[in-house]
Amino acid sequence: QVQLVESGGGLVQAGGSLRLSCAASGTILSINTMGWYRQAPGKQRELVASITSTGGVDYVGSVKGRFTISRDNAKNTVYLQMNSLKPEDTAVYYCNTDRGYHLNRYWGQGTQVTVSS
């Protein structure tokens, strides 16, 4: 059974940084396209960043140049380095496989990121 556990969120001032981690069990992240998603209150969940099995990355326009997605295959963990945080980045952040997203399965509890102005 696939389990994804996000961590690393917290309260930070605008301009600050956080590093989120997504640890997986029951699947091997290196063979999956992985995504970081976020959901703000009253808004739909959106894809923020993704990384393919071959290392290709993509970002939503609002975080380009500020966020970096990466993967440590030995630890079966995906990271999201978030710099120059803005209040509009405030949301619960989740990771998931591409398959999990489309099946609406495997979602973890997420990690709360709150950016104060």
mmCIF file of C-alpha atoms in Angstrom:
data_model
loop_
_atom_site.group_PDB
_atom_site.id
_atom_site.type_symbol
_atom_site.label_atom_id
_atom_site.label_comp_id
_atom_site.label_asym_id
_atom_site.label_seq_id
_atom_site.Cartn_x
_atom_site.Cartn_y
_atom_site.Cartn_z
ATOM 1 C CA GLN A 1 0.000 0.000 0.000
ATOM 2 C CA VAL A 2 1.325 3.399 -0.988
ATOM 3 C CA GLN A 3 1.874 5.836 1.844
ATOM 4 C CA LEU A 4 3.121 9.371 1.420
ATOM 5 C CA VAL A 5 4.105 11.459 4.426
ATOM 6 C CA GLU A 6 4.739 15.163 4.036
ATOM 7 C CA SER A 7 6.690 17.244 6.536
ATOM 8 C CA GLY A 8 8.613 20.480 6.866
ATOM 9 C CA GLY A 9 5.835 23.039 6.839
ATOM 10 C CA GLY A 10 5.494 25.837 9.323
ATOM 11 C CA LEU A 11 5.024 29.545 9.883
ATOM 12 C CA VAL A 12 7.485 31.829 8.141
ATOM 13 C CA GLN A 13 7.678 35.516 7.351
ATOM 14 C CA ALA A 14 7.424 36.735 3.788
ATOM 15 C CA GLY A 15 10.769 36.366 2.062
ATOM 16 C CA GLY A 16 11.693 33.341 4.134
ATOM 17 C CA SER A 17 12.355 29.753 3.116
ATOM 18 C CA LEU A 18 11.095 26.289 3.914
ATOM 19 C CA ARG A 19 12.034 22.837 2.703
ATOM 20 C CA LEU A 20 9.267 20.289 2.435
ATOM 21 C CA SER A 21 9.872 16.549 2.394
ATOM 22 C CA CYS A 22 7.733 13.714 1.088
ATOM 23 C CA ALA A 23 8.709 10.258 2.266
ATOM 24 C CA ALA A 24 7.182 7.292 0.501
ATOM 25 C CA SER A 25 6.576 3.665 1.295
ATOM 26 C CA GLY A 26 4.896 1.014 -0.792
ATOM 27 C CA THR A 27 6.178 2.503 -4.021
ATOM 28 C CA ILE A 28 9.456 3.603 -5.525
ATOM 29 C CA LEU A 29 9.413 7.297 -6.175
ATOM 30 C CA SER A 30 12.224 7.182 -8.722
ATOM 31 C CA ILE A 31 10.035 5.396 -11.263
ATOM 32 C CA ASN A 32 7.117 7.740 -10.765
ATOM 33 C CA THR A 33 6.388 11.230 -11.879
ATOM 34 C CA MET A 34 5.961 13.019 -8.581
ATOM 35 C CA GLY A 35 4.149 16.233 -7.891
ATOM 36 C CA TRP A 36 3.823 18.749 -5.115
ATOM 37 C CA TYR A 37 0.323 20.175 -4.837
ATOM 38 C CA ARG A 38 -1.173 22.822 -2.619
ATOM 39 C CA GLN A 39 -4.646 23.773 -1.519
ATOM 40 C CA ALA A 40 -5.472 27.124 0.001
ATOM 41 C CA PRO A 41 -8.729 27.710 1.909
ATOM 42 C CA GLY A 42 -11.638 28.022 -0.487
ATOM 43 C CA LYS A 43 -9.528 27.111 -3.496
ATOM 44 C CA GLN A 44 -9.001 24.007 -5.568
ATOM 45 C CA ARG A 45 -5.901 21.920 -5.187
ATOM 46 C CA GLU A 46 -3.263 22.953 -7.719
ATOM 47 C CA LEU A 47 -0.093 21.368 -9.022
ATOM 48 C CA VAL A 48 2.888 23.443 -7.955
ATOM 49 C CA ALA A 49 5.850 21.416 -9.182
ATOM 50 C CA SER A 50 6.559 18.052 -10.752
ATOM 51 C CA ILE A 51 9.553 15.857 -11.430
ATOM 52 C CA THR A 52 9.610 12.956 -13.858
ATOM 53 C CA SER A 53 11.426 9.650 -13.491
ATOM 54 C CA THR A 54 14.169 11.020 -15.747
ATOM 55 C CA GLY A 55 14.560 14.203 -13.731
ATOM 56 C CA GLY A 56 12.573 16.589 -15.855
ATOM 57 C CA VAL A 57 10.977 19.331 -13.767
ATOM 58 C CA ASP A 58 8.145 21.757 -14.272
ATOM 59 C CA TYR A 59 6.598 24.505 -12.179
ATOM 60 C CA VAL A 60 3.466 26.574 -12.120
ATOM 61 C CA GLY A 61 4.253 30.101 -13.205
ATOM 62 C CA SER A 62 3.682 31.688 -9.818
ATOM 63 C CA VAL A 63 6.554 29.737 -8.204
ATOM 64 C CA LYS A 64 9.091 29.624 -11.038
ATOM 65 C CA GLY A 65 12.440 30.881 -9.890
ATOM 66 C CA ARG A 66 11.483 30.513 -6.218
ATOM 67 C CA PHE A 67 10.693 26.806 -5.719
ATOM 68 C CA THR A 68 12.859 23.811 -6.574
ATOM 69 C CA ILE A 69 11.678 20.205 -6.654
ATOM 70 C CA SER A 70 14.218 17.436 -6.214
ATOM 71 C CA ARG A 71 14.439 13.775 -5.347
ATOM 72 C CA ASP A 72 16.721 11.541 -3.310
ATOM 73 C CA ASN A 73 16.226 8.069 -4.727
ATOM 74 C CA ALA A 74 18.274 6.398 -1.994
ATOM 75 C CA LYS A 75 15.906 7.820 0.622
ATOM 76 C CA ASN A 76 12.804 7.414 -1.528
ATOM 77 C CA THR A 77 12.005 11.031 -0.748
ATOM 78 C CA VAL A 78 10.985 14.056 -2.780
ATOM 79 C CA TYR A 79 11.696 17.610 -1.643
ATOM 80 C CA LEU A 80 10.351 21.053 -2.361
ATOM 81 C CA GLN A 81 12.703 23.906 -1.545
ATOM 82 C CA MET A 82 10.690 27.093 -1.254
ATOM 83 C CA ASN A 83 12.482 30.437 -1.222
ATOM 84 C CA SER A 84 11.248 34.026 -1.271
ATOM 85 C CA LEU A 85 7.938 32.901 0.158
ATOM 86 C CA LYS A 86 4.907 35.117 -0.253
ATOM 87 C CA PRO A 87 1.652 35.266 1.714
ATOM 88 C CA GLU A 88 -0.135 33.831 -1.326
ATOM 89 C CA ASP A 89 1.937 30.655 -0.931
ATOM 90 C CA THR A 90 -0.013 29.907 2.244
ATOM 91 C CA ALA A 91 -1.704 26.522 1.813
ATOM 92 C CA VAL A 92 -1.608 22.884 2.781
ATOM 93 C CA TYR A 93 1.025 21.196 0.645
ATOM 94 C CA TYR A 94 0.711 17.594 -0.518
ATOM 95 C CA CYS A 95 2.804 15.252 -2.611
ATOM 96 C CA ASN A 96 1.541 12.484 -4.803
ATOM 97 C CA THR A 97 2.455 10.281 -7.691
ATOM 98 C CA ASP A 98 1.019 11.170 -11.058
ATOM 99 C CA ARG A 99 -1.017 7.986 -10.932
ATOM 100 C CA GLY A 100 -2.273 8.771 -7.457
ATOM 101 C CA TYR A 101 -3.375 12.211 -8.535
ATOM 102 C CA HIS A 102 -5.407 10.886 -11.436
ATOM 103 C CA LEU A 103 -6.924 8.093 -9.328
ATOM 104 C CA ASN A 104 -7.484 10.493 -6.410
ATOM 105 C CA ARG A 105 -5.672 8.085 -4.141
ATOM 106 C CA TYR A 106 -2.587 8.000 -1.885
ATOM 107 C CA TRP A 107 -3.067 11.517 -0.518
ATOM 108 C CA GLY A 108 -1.318 12.060 2.785
ATOM 109 C CA GLN A 109 -2.204 14.464 5.539
ATOM 110 C CA GLY A 110 -0.275 17.299 3.944
ATOM 111 C CA THR A 111 1.866 19.885 5.657
ATOM 112 C CA GLN A 112 0.674 23.410 6.451
ATOM 113 C CA VAL A 113 2.677 26.326 5.144
ATOM 114 C CA THR A 114 1.745 29.745 6.471
ATOM 115 C CA VAL A 115 3.517 32.870 5.233
ATOM 116 C CA SER A 116 2.934 36.042 7.195
ATOM 117 C CA SER A 117 3.267 39.479 5.650
#
